[in-house]
CSV table of C-alpha atoms and ligand atoms in Angstrom, one decimal:
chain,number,residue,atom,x,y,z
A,15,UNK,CA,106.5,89.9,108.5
A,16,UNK,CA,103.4,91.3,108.8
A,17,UNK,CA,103.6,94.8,107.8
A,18,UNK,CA,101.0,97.1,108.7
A,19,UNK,CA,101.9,100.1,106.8
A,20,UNK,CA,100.5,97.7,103.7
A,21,UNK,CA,97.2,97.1,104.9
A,22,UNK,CA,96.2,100.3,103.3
A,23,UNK,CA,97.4,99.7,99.9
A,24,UNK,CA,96.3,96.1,99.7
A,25,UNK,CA,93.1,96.8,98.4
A,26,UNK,CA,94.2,99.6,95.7
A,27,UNK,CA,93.1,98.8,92.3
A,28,UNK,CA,96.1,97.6,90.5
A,29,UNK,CA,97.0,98.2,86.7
A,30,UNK,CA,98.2,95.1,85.5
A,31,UNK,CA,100.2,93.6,82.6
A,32,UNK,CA,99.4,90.2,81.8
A,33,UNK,CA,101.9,88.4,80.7
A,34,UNK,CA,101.3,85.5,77.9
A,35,UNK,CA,100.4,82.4,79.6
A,36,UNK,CA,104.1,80.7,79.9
A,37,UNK,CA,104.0,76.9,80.2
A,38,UNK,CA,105.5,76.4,83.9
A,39,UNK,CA,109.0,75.4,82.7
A,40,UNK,CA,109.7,76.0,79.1
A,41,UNK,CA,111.0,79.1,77.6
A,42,UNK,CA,108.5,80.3,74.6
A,43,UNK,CA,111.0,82.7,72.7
A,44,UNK,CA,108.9,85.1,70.4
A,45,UNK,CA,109.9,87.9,68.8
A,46,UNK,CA,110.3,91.2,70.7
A,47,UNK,CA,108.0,93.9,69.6
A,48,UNK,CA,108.1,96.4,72.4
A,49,UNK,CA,110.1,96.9,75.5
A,50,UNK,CA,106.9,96.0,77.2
A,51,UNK,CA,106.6,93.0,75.3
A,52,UNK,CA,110.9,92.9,75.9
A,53,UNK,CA,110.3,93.3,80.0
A,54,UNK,CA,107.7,90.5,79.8
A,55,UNK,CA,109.9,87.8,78.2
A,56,UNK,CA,112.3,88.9,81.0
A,57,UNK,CA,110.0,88.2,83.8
A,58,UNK,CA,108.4,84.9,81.9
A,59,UNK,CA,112.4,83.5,81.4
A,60,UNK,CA,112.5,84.6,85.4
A,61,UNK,CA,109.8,82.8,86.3
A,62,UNK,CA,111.1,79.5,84.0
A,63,UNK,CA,114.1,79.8,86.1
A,64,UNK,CA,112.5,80.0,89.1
A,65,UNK,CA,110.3,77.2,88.5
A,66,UNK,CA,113.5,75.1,87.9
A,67,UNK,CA,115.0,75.6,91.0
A,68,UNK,CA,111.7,74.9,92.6
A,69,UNK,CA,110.7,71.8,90.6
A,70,UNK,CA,113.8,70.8,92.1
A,71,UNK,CA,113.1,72.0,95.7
A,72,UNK,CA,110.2,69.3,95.7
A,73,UNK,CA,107.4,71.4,94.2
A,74,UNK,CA,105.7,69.3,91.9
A,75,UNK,CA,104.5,70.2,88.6
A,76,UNK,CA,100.4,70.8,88.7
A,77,UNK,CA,101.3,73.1,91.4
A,78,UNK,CA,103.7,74.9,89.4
A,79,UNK,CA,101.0,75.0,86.3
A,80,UNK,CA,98.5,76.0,88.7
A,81,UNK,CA,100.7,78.7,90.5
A,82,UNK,CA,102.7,80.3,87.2
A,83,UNK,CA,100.4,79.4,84.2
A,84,UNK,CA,98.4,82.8,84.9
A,85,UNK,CA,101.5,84.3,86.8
A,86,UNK,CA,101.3,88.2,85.8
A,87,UNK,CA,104.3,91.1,86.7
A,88,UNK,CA,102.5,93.5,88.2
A,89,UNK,CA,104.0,97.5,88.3
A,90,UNK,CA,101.9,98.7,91.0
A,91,UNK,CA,103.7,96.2,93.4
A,92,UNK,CA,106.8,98.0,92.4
A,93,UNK,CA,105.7,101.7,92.7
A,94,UNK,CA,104.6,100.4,96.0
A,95,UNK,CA,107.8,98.9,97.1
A,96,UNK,CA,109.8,102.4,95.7
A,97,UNK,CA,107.6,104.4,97.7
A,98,UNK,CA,108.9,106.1,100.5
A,99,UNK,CA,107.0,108.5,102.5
A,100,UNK,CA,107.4,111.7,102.9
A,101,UNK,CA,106.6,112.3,106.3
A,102,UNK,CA,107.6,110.5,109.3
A,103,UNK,CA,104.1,109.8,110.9
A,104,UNK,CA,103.6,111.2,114.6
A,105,UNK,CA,103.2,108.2,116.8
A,106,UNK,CA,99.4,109.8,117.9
A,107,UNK,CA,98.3,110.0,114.4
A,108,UNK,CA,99.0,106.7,113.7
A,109,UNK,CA,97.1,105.4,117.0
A,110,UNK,CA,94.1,107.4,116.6
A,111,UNK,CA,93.1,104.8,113.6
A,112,UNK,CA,94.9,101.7,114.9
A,113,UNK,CA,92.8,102.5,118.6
A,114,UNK,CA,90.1,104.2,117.2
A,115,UNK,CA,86.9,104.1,119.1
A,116,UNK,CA,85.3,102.1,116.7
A,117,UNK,CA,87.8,99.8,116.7
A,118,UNK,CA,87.8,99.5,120.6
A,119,UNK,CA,84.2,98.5,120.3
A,120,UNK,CA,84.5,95.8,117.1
A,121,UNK,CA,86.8,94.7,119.1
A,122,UNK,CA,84.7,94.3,122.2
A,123,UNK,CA,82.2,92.9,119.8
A,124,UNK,CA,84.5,90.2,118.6
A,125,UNK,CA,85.4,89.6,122.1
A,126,UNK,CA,82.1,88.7,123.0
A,127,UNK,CA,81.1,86.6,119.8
A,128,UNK,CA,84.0,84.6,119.7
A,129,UNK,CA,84.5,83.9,124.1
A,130,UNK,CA,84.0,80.5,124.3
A,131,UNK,CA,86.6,79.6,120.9
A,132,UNK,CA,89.0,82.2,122.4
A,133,UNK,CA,89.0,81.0,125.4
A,134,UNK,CA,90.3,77.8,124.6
A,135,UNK,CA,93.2,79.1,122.0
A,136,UNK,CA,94.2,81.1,125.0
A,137,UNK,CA,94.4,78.2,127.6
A,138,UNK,CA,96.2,76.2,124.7
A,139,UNK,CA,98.6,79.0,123.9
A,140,UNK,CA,98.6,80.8,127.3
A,141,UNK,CA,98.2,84.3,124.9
A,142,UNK,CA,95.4,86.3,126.4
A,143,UNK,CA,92.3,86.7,123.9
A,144,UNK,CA,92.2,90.3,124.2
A,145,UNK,CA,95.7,90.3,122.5
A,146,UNK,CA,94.6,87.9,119.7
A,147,UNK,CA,92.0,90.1,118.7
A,148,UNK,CA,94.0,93.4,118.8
A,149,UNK,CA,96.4,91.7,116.6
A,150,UNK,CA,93.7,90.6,114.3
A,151,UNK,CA,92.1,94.7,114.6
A,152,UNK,CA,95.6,96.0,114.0
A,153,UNK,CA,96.6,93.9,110.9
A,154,UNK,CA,93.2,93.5,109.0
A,155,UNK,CA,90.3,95.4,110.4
A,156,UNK,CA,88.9,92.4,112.0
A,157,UNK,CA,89.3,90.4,108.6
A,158,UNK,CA,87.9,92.6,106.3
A,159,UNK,CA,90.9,94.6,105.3
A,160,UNK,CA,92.9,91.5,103.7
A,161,UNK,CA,94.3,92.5,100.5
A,162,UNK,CA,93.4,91.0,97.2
A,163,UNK,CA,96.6,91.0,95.2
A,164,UNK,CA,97.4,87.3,94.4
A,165,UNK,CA,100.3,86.4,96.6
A,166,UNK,CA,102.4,84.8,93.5
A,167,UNK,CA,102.1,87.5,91.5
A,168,UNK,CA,103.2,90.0,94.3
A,169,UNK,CA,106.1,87.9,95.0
A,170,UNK,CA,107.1,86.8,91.7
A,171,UNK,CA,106.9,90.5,90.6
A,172,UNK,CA,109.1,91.2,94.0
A,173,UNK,CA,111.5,88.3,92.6
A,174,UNK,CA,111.9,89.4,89.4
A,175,UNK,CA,112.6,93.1,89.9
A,176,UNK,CA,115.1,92.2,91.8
A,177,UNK,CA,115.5,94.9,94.8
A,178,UNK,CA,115.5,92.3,97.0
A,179,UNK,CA,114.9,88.8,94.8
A,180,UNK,CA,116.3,86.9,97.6
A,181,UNK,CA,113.5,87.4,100.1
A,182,UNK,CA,111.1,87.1,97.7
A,183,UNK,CA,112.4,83.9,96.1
A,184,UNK,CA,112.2,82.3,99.4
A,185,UNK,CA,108.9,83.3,99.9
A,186,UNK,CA,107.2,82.6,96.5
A,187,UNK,CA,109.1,79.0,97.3
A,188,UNK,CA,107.2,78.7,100.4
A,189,UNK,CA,104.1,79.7,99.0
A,190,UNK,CA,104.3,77.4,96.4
A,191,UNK,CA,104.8,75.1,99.5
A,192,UNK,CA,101.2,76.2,100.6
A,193,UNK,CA,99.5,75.6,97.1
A,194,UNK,CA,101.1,72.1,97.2
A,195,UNK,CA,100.0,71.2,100.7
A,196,UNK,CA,96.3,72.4,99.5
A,197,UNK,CA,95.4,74.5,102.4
A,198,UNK,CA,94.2,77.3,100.0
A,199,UNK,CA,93.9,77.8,96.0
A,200,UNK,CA,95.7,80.6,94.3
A,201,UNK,CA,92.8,82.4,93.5
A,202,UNK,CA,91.7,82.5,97.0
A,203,UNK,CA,95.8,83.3,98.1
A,204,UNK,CA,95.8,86.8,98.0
A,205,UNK,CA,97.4,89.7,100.3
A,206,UNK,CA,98.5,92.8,100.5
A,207,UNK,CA,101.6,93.9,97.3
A,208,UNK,CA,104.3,92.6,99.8
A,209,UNK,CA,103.0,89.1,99.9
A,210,UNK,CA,101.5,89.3,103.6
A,211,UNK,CA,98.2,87.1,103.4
A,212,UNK,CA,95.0,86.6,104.6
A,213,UNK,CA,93.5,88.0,108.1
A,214,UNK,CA,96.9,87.8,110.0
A,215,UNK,CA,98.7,89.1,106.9
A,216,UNK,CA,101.6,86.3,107.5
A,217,UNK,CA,104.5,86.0,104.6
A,218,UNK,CA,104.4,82.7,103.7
A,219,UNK,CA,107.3,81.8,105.7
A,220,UNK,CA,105.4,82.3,108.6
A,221,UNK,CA,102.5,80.7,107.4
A,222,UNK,CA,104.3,77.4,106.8
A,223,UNK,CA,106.0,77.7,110.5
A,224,UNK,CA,103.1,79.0,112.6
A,225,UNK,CA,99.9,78.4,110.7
A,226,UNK,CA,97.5,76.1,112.1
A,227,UNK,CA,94.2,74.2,111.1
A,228,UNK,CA,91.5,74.9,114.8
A,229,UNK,CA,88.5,74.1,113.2
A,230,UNK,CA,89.3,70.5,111.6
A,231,UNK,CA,88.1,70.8,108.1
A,232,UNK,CA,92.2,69.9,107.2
A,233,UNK,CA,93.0,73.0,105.9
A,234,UNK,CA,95.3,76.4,107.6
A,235,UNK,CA,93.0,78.7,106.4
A,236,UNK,CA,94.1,81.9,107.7
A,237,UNK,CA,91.8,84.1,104.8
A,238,UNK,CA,88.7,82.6,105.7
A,239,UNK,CA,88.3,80.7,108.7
A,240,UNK,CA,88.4,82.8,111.9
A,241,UNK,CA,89.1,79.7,114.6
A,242,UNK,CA,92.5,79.4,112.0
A,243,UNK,CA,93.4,83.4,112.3
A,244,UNK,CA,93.2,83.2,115.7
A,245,UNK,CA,95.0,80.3,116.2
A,246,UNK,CA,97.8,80.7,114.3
A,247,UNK,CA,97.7,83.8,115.2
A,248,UNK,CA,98.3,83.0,119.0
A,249,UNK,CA,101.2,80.6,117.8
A,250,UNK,CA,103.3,82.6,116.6
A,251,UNK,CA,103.2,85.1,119.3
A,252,UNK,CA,103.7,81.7,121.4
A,253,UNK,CA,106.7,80.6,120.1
A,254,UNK,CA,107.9,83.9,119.6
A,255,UNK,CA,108.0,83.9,123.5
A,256,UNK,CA,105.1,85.4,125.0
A,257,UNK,CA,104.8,85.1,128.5
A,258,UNK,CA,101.7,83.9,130.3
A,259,UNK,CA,100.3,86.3,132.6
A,260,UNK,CA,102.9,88.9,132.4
A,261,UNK,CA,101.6,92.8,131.4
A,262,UNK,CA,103.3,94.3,128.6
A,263,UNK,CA,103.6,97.3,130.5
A,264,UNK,CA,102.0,100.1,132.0
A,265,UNK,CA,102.1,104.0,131.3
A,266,UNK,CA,104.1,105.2,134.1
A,267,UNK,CA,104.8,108.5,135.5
A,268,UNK,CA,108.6,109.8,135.8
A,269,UNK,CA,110.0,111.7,138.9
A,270,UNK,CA,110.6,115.4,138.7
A,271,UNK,CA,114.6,116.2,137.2
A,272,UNK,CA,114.7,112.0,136.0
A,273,UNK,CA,117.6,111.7,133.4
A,274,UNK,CA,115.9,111.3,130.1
A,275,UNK,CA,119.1,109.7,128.7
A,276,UNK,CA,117.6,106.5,131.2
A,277,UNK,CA,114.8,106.4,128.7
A,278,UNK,CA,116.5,103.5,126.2
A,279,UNK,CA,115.5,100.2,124.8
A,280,UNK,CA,118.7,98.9,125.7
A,281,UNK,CA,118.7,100.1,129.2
A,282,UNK,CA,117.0,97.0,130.9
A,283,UNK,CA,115.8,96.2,134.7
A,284,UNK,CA,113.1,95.1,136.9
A,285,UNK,CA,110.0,97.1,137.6
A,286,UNK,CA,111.4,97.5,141.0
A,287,UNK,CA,114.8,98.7,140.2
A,288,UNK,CA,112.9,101.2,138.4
A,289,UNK,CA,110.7,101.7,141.2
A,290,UNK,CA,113.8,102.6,143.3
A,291,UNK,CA,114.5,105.3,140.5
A,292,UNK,CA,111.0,107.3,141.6
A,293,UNK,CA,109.3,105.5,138.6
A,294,UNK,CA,105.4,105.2,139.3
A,295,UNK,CA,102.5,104.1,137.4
A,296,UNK,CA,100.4,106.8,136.0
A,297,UNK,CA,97.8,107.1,138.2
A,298,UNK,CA,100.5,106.7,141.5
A,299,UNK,CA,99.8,103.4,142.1
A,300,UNK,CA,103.3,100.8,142.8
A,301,UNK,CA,104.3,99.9,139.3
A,302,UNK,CA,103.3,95.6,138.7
A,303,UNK,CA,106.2,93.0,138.8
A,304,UNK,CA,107.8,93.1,135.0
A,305,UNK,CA,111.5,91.7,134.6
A,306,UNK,CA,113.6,93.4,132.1
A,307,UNK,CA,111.3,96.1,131.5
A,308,UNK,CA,112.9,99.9,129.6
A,309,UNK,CA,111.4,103.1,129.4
A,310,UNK,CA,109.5,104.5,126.3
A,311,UNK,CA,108.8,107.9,125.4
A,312,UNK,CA,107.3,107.4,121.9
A,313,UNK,CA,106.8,111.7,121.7
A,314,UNK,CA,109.6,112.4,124.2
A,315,UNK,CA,109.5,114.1,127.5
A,316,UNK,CA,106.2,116.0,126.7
A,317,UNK,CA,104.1,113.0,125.9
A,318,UNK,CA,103.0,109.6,128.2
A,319,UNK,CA,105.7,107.4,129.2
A,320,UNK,CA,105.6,103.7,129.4
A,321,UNK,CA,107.8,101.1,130.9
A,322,UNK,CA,107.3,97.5,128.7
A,323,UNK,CA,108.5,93.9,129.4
A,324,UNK,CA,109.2,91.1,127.4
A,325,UNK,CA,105.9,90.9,126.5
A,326,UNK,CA,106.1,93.8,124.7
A,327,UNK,CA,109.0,92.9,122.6
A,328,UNK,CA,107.4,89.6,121.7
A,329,UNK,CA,104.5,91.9,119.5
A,330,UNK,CA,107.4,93.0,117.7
A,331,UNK,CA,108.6,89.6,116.4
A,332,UNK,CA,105.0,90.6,114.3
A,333,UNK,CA,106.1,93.6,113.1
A,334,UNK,CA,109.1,95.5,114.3
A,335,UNK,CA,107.8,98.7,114.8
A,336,UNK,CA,107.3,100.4,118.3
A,337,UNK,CA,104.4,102.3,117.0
A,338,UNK,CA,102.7,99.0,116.0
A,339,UNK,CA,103.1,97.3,119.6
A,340,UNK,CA,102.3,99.9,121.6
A,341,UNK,CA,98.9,100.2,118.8
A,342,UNK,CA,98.4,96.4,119.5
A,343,UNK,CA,98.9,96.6,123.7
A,344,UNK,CA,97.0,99.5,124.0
A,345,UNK,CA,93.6,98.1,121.8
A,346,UNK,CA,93.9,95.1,123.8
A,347,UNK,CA,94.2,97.1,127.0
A,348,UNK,CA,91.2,99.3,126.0
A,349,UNK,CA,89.0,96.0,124.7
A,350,UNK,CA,89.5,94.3,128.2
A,351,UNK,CA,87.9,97.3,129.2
A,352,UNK,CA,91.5,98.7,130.7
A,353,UNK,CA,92.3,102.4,131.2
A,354,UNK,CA,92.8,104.9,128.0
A,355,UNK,CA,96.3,106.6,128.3
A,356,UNK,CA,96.3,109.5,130.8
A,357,UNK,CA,99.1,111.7,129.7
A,358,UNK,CA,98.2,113.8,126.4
A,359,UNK,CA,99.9,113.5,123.2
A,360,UNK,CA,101.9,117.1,122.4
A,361,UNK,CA,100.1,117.3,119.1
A,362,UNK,CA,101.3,120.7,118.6
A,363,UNK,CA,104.6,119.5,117.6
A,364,UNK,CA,104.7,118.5,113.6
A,365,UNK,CA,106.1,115.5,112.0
A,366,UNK,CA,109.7,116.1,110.1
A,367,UNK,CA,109.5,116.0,106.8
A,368,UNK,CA,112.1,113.1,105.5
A,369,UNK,CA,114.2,116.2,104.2
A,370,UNK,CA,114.2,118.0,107.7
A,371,UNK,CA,115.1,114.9,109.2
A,372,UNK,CA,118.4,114.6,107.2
A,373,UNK,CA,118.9,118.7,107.4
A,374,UNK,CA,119.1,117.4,111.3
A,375,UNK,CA,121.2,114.7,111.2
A,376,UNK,CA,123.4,116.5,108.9
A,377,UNK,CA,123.6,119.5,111.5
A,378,UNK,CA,123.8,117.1,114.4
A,379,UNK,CA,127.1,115.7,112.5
A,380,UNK,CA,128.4,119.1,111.6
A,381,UNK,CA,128.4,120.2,115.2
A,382,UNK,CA,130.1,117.0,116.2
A,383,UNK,CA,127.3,115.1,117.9
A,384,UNK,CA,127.6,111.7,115.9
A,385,UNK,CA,124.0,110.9,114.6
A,386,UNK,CA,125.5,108.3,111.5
A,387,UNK,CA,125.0,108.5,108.2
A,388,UNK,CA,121.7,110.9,107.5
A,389,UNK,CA,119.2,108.7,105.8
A,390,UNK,CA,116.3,110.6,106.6
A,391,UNK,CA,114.9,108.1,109.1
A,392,UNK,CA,114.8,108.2,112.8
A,393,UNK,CA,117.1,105.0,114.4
A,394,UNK,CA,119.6,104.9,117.5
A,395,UNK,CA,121.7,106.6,115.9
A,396,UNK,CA,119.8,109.5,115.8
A,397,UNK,CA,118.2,109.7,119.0
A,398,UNK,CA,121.8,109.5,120.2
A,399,UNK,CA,122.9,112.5,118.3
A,400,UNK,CA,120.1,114.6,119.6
A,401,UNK,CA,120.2,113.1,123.3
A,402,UNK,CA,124.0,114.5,123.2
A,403,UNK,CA,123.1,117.9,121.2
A,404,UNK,CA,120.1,118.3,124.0
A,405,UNK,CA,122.4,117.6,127.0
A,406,UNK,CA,124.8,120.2,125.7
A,407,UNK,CA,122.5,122.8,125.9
A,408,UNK,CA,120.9,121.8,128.6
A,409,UNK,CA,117.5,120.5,127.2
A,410,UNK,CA,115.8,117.1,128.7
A,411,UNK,CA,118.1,114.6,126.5
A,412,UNK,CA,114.7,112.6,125.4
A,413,UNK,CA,116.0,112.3,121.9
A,414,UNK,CA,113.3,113.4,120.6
A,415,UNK,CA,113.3,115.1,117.1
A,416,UNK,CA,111.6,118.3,116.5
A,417,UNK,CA,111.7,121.2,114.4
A,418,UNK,CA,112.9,123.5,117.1
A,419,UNK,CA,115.8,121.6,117.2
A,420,UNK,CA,116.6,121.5,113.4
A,421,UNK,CA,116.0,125.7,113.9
A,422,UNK,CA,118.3,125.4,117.3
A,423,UNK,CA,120.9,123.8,114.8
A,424,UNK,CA,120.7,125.9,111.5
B,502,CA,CA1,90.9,74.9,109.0
């Protein structure tokens, strides 16, 4: 899916290795003179192979000359994909760029330019502009953070390295799907190194489900034709069951001694039941009507609190990060002119380092409180281990990881 943690890379400068020109389906064997030259046979035999199976999925053969006579293996789509951060990112870092101020504002901008075109995706989609545009902010700047790596090349490198050829092969299928149907070139199909493309960064996959043509020249251009970001944009998040007219959420304020441990995604009730917890909005106000609605603490007890609906599950059929919906409901909040959060981020705590975070799940399993298998990564698992650790000890059970708690363990 769209992945936002790419939209930085996708305009690094990649080194490339052109591999000879292969005709789209015949094996050229030459002789080997270097394991470079010996890697790029390999990936030219893959991409023979590949064409095969896709000449006989229906994909006719100028599109495979057009999509795999230049087709290059490029490394710097695999350091990428190897590349594991270091840190786990603090939730406030990562929204003060994704809800910058400037990118309130170009947002409002955008608003305002495109009103009367918006307005009619949303009343033929029933997904509020606002939204639409946040979306667009979130993945691509506004359209001018696209990537330029050519989408074949990413996912033919992806294909042929192997990590996870499956996904990949499916998705260089579908975009050679896209070339064939002649809604873009392959010059102009370019994204970020994991094949997400164009202003809504959509895999191809989704592009051949969701995308749509809204301004009538025949083509889905989702790279260059704004009217086609926004609808397809608005689509997906459609028919990936958005609900018209219900909030996402709200921040909400929590009642003196409330159970942290109630603070799940899988514990699930109506605004009201949580009403009759002593659950408020922020500012003290009766919380709106929101079905199957959860608590979430993105910093833990010390930081704002939010209770989301469906609606805000929906954003992460996008991308299934919490950090990325709240970053899309809360721009779109802020660019219908909606209220900023009220409770502070605790940015004195510090991200855990990906070796801390196992130290602590390593501890949390030593001292019996079942966290899985350490990986590193913060999941259920984890923030069950803590939440049990904490309640032992008496601490809020937010399940929240910090480095007093990795000291509290050692
Ligand atoms: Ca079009």
């Amino acid at each position: 899916m769209a992945l936002l943690a790419l939209v930085g890379c996708a305009s690094t400068p990649l080194v490339e290795t052109k591999a000879s020109p292969p005709p789209a389906t015949v094996v050229t064997p030459t002789p080997v003179a270097s394991s470079e030259d010996a890697h790029n046979q390999k990936f030219i035999r893959w991409v023979n192979e590949f064409s095969a199976t896709a000449s006989a999925a229906g994909i006719n053969g100028a599109t495979l000359h057009s999509a795999f006579d230049t087709v290059r293996f490029l490394p710097r789509v695999i350091e990428l994909d190897r590349t594991q951060p270091e840190f786990t990112r603090n939730v406030w870092d990562y929204l003060d760029s994704a809800v910058s101020a400037l990118r309130i504002s170009r947002g409002q901008e955008k608003l305002l330019q495109l009103r009367p075109q918006l307005d009619a995706i949303a009343a033929r989609y029933g997904v509020p502009p606002e939204v639409l545009v946040a979306i667009w902010g979130v993945e691509s700047n506004y359209g001018t953070h696209v990537g330029d790596i050519p989408a074949i090349d990413a996912l033919a490198t992806l294909g042929f390295e192997g990590r996870r050829e499956e996904w990949a092969s499916g998705q260089l299928l579908a975009a050679l799907k896209i070339l064939q149907s002649g809604d873009i070139s392959r010059e102009q199909m370019v994204g970020s190194w994991a094949g997400a493309m164009g202003q809504t960064q959509f895999i191809p996959s989704v592009f051949l489900a969701y995308a749509v043509d809204a301004d009538g020249d025949g083509k889905r251009d989702i790279w260059g034709s704004v009217p086609d970001v926004m609808a397809s944009t608005a689509n997906f998040i459609s028919q990936s069951g958005w609900r018209t007219g219900q909030p996402w959420g709200i921040e909400v304020r929590l009642p003196q001694g409330f159970d942290y441990v109630r603070a799940d995604a899988a514990i699930r009730q109506s605004a009201e039941a949580w009403a009759s917890e002593g659950v408020l909005a922020v500012d003290g106000k009766p919380l709106p009507v929101l079905p199957d609605s959860f608590l979430l603490l993105p910093a833990g007890a010390r930081g704002p609190a939010f209770l989301v609906g469906p609606n805000f599950r929906t954003i992460l059929r996008y991308n299934n990060a919490t950090s990325y919906a709240l970053a899309v409901h809360l721009l779109a909040q802020r660019i219908a002119n909606g209220p900023a959060l009220r409770e502070p981020w605790p940015r004195d705590l510090q991200a855990l380092t990906r070796n801390q975070m196992l130290a602590l799940q390593t501890a949390l399993n030593a001292h019996g409180f079942d966290s899985g298998t350490p990986d590193g990564m913060v999941g259920p698992a984890t923030q069950r281990g803590i939440r049990l650790y904490q309640r032992s000890v008496g601490l809020p059970a937010d399940g929240y990881p910090t480095l007093d708690l990795l000291q509290r363990l050692q």
